[in-house]
PDB file of C-alpha atoms in Angstrom:
ATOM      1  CA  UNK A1120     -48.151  18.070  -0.630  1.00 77.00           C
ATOM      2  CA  UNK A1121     -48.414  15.090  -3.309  1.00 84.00           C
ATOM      3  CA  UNK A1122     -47.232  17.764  -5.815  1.00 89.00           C
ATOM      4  CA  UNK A1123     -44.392  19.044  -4.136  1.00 89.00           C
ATOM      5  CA  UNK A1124     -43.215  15.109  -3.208  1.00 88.00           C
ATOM      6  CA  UNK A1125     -43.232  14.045  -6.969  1.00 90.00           C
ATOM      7  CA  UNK A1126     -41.808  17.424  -7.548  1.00 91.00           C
ATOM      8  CA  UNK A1127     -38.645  16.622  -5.191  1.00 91.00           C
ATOM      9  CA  UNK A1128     -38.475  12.468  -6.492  1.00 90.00           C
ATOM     10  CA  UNK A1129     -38.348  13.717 -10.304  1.00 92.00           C
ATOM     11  CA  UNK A1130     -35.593  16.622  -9.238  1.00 91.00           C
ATOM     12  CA  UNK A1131     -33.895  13.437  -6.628  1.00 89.00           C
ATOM     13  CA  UNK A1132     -34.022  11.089  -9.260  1.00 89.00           C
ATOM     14  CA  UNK A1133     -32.816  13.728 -12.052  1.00 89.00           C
ATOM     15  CA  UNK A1134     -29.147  15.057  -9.529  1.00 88.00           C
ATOM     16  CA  UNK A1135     -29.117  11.185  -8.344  1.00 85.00           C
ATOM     17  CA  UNK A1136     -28.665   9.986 -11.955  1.00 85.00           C
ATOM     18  CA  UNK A1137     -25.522  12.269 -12.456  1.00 83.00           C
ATOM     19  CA  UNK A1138     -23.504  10.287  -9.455  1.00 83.00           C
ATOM     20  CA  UNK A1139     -23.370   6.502 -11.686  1.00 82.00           C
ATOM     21  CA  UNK A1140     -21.816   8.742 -14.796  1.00 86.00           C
ATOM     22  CA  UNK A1141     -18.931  10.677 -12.239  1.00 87.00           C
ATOM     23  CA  UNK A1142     -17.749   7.637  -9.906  1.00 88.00           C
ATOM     24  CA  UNK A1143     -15.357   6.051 -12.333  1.00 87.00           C
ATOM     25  CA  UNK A1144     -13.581   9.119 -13.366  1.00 91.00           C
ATOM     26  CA  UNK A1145     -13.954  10.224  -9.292  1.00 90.00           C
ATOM     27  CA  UNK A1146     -12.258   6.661  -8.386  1.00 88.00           C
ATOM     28  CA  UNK A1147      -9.784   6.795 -10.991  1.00 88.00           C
ATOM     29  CA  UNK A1148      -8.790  10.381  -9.272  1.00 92.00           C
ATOM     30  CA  UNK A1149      -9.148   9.310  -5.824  1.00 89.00           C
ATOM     31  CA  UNK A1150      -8.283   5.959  -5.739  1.00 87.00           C
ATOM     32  CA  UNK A1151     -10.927   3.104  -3.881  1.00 86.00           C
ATOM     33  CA  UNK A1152     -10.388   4.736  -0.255  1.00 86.00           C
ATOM     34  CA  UNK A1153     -11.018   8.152  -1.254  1.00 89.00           C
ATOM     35  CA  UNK A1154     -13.811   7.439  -3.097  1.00 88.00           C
ATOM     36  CA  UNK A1155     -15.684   5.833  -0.317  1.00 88.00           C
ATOM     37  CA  UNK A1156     -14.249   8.388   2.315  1.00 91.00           C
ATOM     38  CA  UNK A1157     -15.853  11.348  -0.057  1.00 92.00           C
ATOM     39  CA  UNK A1158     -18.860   8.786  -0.361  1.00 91.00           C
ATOM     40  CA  UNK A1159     -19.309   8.717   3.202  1.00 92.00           C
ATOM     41  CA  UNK A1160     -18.402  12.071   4.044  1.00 94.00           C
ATOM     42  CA  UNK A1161     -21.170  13.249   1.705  1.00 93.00           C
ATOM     43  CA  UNK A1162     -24.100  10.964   3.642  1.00 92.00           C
ATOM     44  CA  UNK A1163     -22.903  12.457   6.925  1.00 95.00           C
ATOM     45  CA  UNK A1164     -23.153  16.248   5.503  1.00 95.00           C
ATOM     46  CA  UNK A1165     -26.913  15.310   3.874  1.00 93.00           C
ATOM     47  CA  UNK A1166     -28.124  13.616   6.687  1.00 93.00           C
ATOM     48  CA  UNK A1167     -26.810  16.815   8.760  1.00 95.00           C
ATOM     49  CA  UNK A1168     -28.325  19.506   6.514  1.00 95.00           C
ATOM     50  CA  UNK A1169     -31.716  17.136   6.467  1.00 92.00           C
ATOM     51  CA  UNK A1170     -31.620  17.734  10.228  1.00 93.00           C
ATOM     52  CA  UNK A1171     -31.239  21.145  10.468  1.00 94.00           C
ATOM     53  CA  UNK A1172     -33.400  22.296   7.014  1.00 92.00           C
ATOM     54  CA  UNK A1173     -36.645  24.334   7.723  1.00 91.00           C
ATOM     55  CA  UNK A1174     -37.619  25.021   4.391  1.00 92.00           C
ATOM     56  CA  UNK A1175     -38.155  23.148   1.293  1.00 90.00           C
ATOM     57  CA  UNK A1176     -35.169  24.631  -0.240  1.00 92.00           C
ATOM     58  CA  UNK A1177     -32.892  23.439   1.845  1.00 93.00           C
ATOM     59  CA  UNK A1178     -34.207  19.700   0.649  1.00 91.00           C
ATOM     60  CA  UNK A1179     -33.206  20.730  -2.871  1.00 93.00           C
ATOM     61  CA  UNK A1180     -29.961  22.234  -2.029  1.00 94.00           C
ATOM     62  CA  UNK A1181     -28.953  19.248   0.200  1.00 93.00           C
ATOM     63  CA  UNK A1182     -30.160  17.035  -2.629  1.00 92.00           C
ATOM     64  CA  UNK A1183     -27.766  19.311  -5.439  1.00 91.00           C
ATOM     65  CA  UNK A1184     -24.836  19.165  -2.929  1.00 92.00           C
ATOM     66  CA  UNK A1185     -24.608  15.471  -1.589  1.00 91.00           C
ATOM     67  CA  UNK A1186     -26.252  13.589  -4.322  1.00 87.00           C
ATOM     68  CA  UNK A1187     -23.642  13.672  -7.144  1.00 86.00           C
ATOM     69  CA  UNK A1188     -21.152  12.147  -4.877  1.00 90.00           C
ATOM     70  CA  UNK A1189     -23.810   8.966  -2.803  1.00 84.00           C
ATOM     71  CA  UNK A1190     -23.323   6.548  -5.366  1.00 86.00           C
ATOM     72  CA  UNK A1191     -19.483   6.421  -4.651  1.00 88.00           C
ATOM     73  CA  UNK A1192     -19.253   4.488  -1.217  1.00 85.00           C
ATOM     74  CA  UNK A1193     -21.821   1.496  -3.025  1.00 82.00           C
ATOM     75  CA  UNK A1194     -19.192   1.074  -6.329  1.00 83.00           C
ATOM     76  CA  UNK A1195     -16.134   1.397  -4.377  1.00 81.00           C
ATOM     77  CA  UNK A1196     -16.674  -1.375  -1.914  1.00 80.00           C
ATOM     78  CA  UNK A1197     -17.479  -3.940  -4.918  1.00 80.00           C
ATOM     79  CA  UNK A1198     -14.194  -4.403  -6.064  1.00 77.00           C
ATOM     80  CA  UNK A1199     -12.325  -4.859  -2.346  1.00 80.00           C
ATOM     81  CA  UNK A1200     -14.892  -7.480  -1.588  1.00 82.00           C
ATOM     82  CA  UNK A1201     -14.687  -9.115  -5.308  1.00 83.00           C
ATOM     83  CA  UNK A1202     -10.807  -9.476  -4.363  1.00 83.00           C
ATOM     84  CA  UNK A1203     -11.784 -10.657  -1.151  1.00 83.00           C
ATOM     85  CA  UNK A1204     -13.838 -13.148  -2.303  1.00 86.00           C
ATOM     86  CA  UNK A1205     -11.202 -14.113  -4.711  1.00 85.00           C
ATOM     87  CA  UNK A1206      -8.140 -14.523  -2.784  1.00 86.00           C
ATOM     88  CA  UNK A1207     -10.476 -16.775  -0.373  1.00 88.00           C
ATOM     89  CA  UNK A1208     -11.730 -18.698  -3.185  1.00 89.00           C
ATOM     90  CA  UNK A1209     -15.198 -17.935  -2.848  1.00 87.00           C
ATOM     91  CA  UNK A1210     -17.339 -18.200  -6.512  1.00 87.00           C
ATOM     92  CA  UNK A1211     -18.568 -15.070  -8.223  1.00 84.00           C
ATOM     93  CA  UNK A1212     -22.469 -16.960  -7.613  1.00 87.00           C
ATOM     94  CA  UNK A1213     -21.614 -17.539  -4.187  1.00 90.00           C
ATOM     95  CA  UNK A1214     -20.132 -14.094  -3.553  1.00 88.00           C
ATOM     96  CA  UNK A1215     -23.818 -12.728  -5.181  1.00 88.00           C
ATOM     97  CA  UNK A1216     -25.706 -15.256  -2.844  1.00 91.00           C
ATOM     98  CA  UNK A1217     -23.865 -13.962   0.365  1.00 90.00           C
ATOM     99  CA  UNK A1218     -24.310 -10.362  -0.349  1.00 88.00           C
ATOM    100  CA  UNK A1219     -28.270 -10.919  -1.520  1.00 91.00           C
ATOM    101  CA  UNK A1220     -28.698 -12.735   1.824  1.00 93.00           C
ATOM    102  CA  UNK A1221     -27.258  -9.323   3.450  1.00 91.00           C
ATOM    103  CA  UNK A1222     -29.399  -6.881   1.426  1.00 90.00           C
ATOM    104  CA  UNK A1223     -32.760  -8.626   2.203  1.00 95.00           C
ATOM    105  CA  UNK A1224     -31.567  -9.196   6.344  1.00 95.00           C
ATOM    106  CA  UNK A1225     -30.976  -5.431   5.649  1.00 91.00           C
ATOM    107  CA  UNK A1226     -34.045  -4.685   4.300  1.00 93.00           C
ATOM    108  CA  UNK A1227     -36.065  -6.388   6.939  1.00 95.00           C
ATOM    109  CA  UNK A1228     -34.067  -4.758  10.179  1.00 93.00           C
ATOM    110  CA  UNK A1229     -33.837  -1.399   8.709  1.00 90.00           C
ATOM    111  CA  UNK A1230     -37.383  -0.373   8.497  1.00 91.00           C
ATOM    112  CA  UNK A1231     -37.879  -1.764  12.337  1.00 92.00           C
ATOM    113  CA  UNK A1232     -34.407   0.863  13.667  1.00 90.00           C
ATOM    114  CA  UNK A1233     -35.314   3.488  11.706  1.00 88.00           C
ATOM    115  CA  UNK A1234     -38.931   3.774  11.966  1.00 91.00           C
ATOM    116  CA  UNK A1235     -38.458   2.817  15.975  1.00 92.00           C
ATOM    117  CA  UNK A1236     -35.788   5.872  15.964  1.00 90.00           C
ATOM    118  CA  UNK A1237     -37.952   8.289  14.571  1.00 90.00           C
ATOM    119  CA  UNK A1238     -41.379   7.608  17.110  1.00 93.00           C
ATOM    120  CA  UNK A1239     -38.948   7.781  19.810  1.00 92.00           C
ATOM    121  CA  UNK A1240     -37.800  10.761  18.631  1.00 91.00           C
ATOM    122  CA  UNK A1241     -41.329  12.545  17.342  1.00 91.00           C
ATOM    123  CA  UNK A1242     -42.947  11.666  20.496  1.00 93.00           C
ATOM    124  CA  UNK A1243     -39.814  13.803  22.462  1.00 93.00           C
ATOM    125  CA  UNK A1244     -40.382  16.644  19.562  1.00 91.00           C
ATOM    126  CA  UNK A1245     -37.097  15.841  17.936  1.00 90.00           C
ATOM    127  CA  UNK A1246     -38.297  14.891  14.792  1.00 86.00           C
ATOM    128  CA  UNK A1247     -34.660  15.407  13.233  1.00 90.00           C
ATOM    129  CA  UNK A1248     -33.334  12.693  15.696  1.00 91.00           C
ATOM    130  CA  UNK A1249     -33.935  10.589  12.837  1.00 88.00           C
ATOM    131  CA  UNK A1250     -31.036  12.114  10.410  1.00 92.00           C
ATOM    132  CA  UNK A1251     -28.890  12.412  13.251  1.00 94.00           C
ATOM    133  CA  UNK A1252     -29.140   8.591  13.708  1.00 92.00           C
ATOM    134  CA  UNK A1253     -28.162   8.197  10.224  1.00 91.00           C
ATOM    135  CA  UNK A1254     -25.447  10.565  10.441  1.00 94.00           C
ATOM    136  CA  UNK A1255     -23.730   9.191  13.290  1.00 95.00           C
ATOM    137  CA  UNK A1256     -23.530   5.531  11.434  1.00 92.00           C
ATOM    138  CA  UNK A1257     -22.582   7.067   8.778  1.00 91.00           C
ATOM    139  CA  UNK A1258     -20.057   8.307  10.670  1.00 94.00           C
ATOM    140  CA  UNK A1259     -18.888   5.534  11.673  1.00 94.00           C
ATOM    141  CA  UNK A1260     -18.669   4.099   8.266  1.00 88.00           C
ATOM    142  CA  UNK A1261     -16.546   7.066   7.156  1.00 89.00           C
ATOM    143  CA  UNK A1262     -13.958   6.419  10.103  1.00 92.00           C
ATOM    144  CA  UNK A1263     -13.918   2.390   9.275  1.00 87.00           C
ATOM    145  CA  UNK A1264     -13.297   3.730   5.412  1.00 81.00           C
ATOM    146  CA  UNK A1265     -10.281   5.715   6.572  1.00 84.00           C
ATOM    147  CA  UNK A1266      -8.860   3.180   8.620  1.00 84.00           C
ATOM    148  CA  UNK A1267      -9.179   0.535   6.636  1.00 77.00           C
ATOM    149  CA  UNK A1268      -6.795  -0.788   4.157  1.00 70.00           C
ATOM    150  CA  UNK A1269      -9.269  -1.956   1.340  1.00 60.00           C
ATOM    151  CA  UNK A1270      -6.009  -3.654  -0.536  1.00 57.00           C
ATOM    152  CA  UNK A1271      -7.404  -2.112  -3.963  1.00 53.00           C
ATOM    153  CA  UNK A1272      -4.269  -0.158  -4.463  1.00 53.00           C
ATOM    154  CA  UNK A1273      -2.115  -2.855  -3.105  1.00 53.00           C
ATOM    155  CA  UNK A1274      -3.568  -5.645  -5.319  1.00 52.00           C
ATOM    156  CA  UNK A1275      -3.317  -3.329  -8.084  1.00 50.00           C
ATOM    157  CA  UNK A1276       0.312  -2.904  -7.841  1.00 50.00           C
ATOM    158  CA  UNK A1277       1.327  -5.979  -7.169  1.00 53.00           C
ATOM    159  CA  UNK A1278      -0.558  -7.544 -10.425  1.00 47.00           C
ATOM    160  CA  UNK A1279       0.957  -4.457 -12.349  1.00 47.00           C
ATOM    161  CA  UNK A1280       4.410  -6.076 -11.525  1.00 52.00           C
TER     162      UNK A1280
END
C-alpha cells in the first residue's frame, strides 16, 4: 500500500507540474472567466470520477484528465482581486496579509468539515460522500465563476484606451 501511494504522489506530482506551464497560454485563450470556469469545471469532474472509481486506474486516469487544468481557478482569481485591491487602495503587503489570514483560517476549518464529512459518511457506508461534498462546493464555485463579472476584461480594455 506505501508503494502504490508514493507510486500515485510521484505520477500526481509529475501530471500536476504540467498545469503551472499551460495556464498562461490557457488564460490568454480563454480569457480570466473561462479560465476559472474550466478550472472549476475540472474539480467538479475529479471529485466525481474519485467518487465513483473502483480501481486504482481510475485514480490515475482522473489524475491525467483533471490535473493539467486545477491550477487554473488559483492563477486566475489573483489578478481580479490584485485590481480589487487596487481600485480600493489597499497595499500590495496588506493585500498578502489579508489573503495569508484566509489561507491559515482555511487551513484550520478545513480539516474539521472534511474529516467530520467523511466519518459521517464511512460510518453510513458511503465512503464517497466525501468527493461528493467537494464536488457540490465546487459546484458552487463554478456557478459564482460564471456569474460573476471578475472586471479582468473590462479593466483591460479600458487601460488599453
Amino acid at each position: 500500500a506505501m508503494a502504490e501511494r508514493a507510486r500515485f504522489q510521484s505520477f500526481y506530482g509529475a501530471v500536476a507540474a504540467v498545469s503551472f506551464v499551460l495556464v498562461a497560454p490557457l488564460i490568454r485563450l480563454l480569457d480570466i472567466s473561462g479560465g476559472m470556469i474550466l478550472g472549476t469545471g475540472t474539480q467538479v469532474l475529479q471529485n466525481l470520477m474519485n467518487a465513483y472509481s473502483t480501481r486504482v486506474w481510475h485514480l490515475y486516469a482522473s489524475v491525467l484528465v483533471n490535473s493539467p487544468f486545477r491550477a487554473l481557478p488559483q492563477v486566475a482569481l489573483r489578478t481580479p482581486m490584485m485590481l480589487a485591491a487596487t481600485e480600493i487602495g489597499m497595499a500590495q503587503g496588506e493585500l498578502q496579509g489579508a489573503v495569508s489570514n484566509l489561507q491559515a483560517i482555511c487551513r484550520i476549518l478545513a480539516p474539521l468539515l472534511w474529516s467530520n464529512l467523511y466519518s459521517w459518511g464511512s460510518a453510513r457506508g458511503r465512503h464517497n460522500l466525501f468527493y461528493f461534498g467537494i464536488a457540490f462546493l465546487s459546484l458552487v464555485q463554478l456557478l459564482l465563476s460564471a456569474s460573476t463579472d471578475l472586471g479582468v476584461e473590462a479593466a483591460a480594455r479600458k487601460a488599453s484606451k
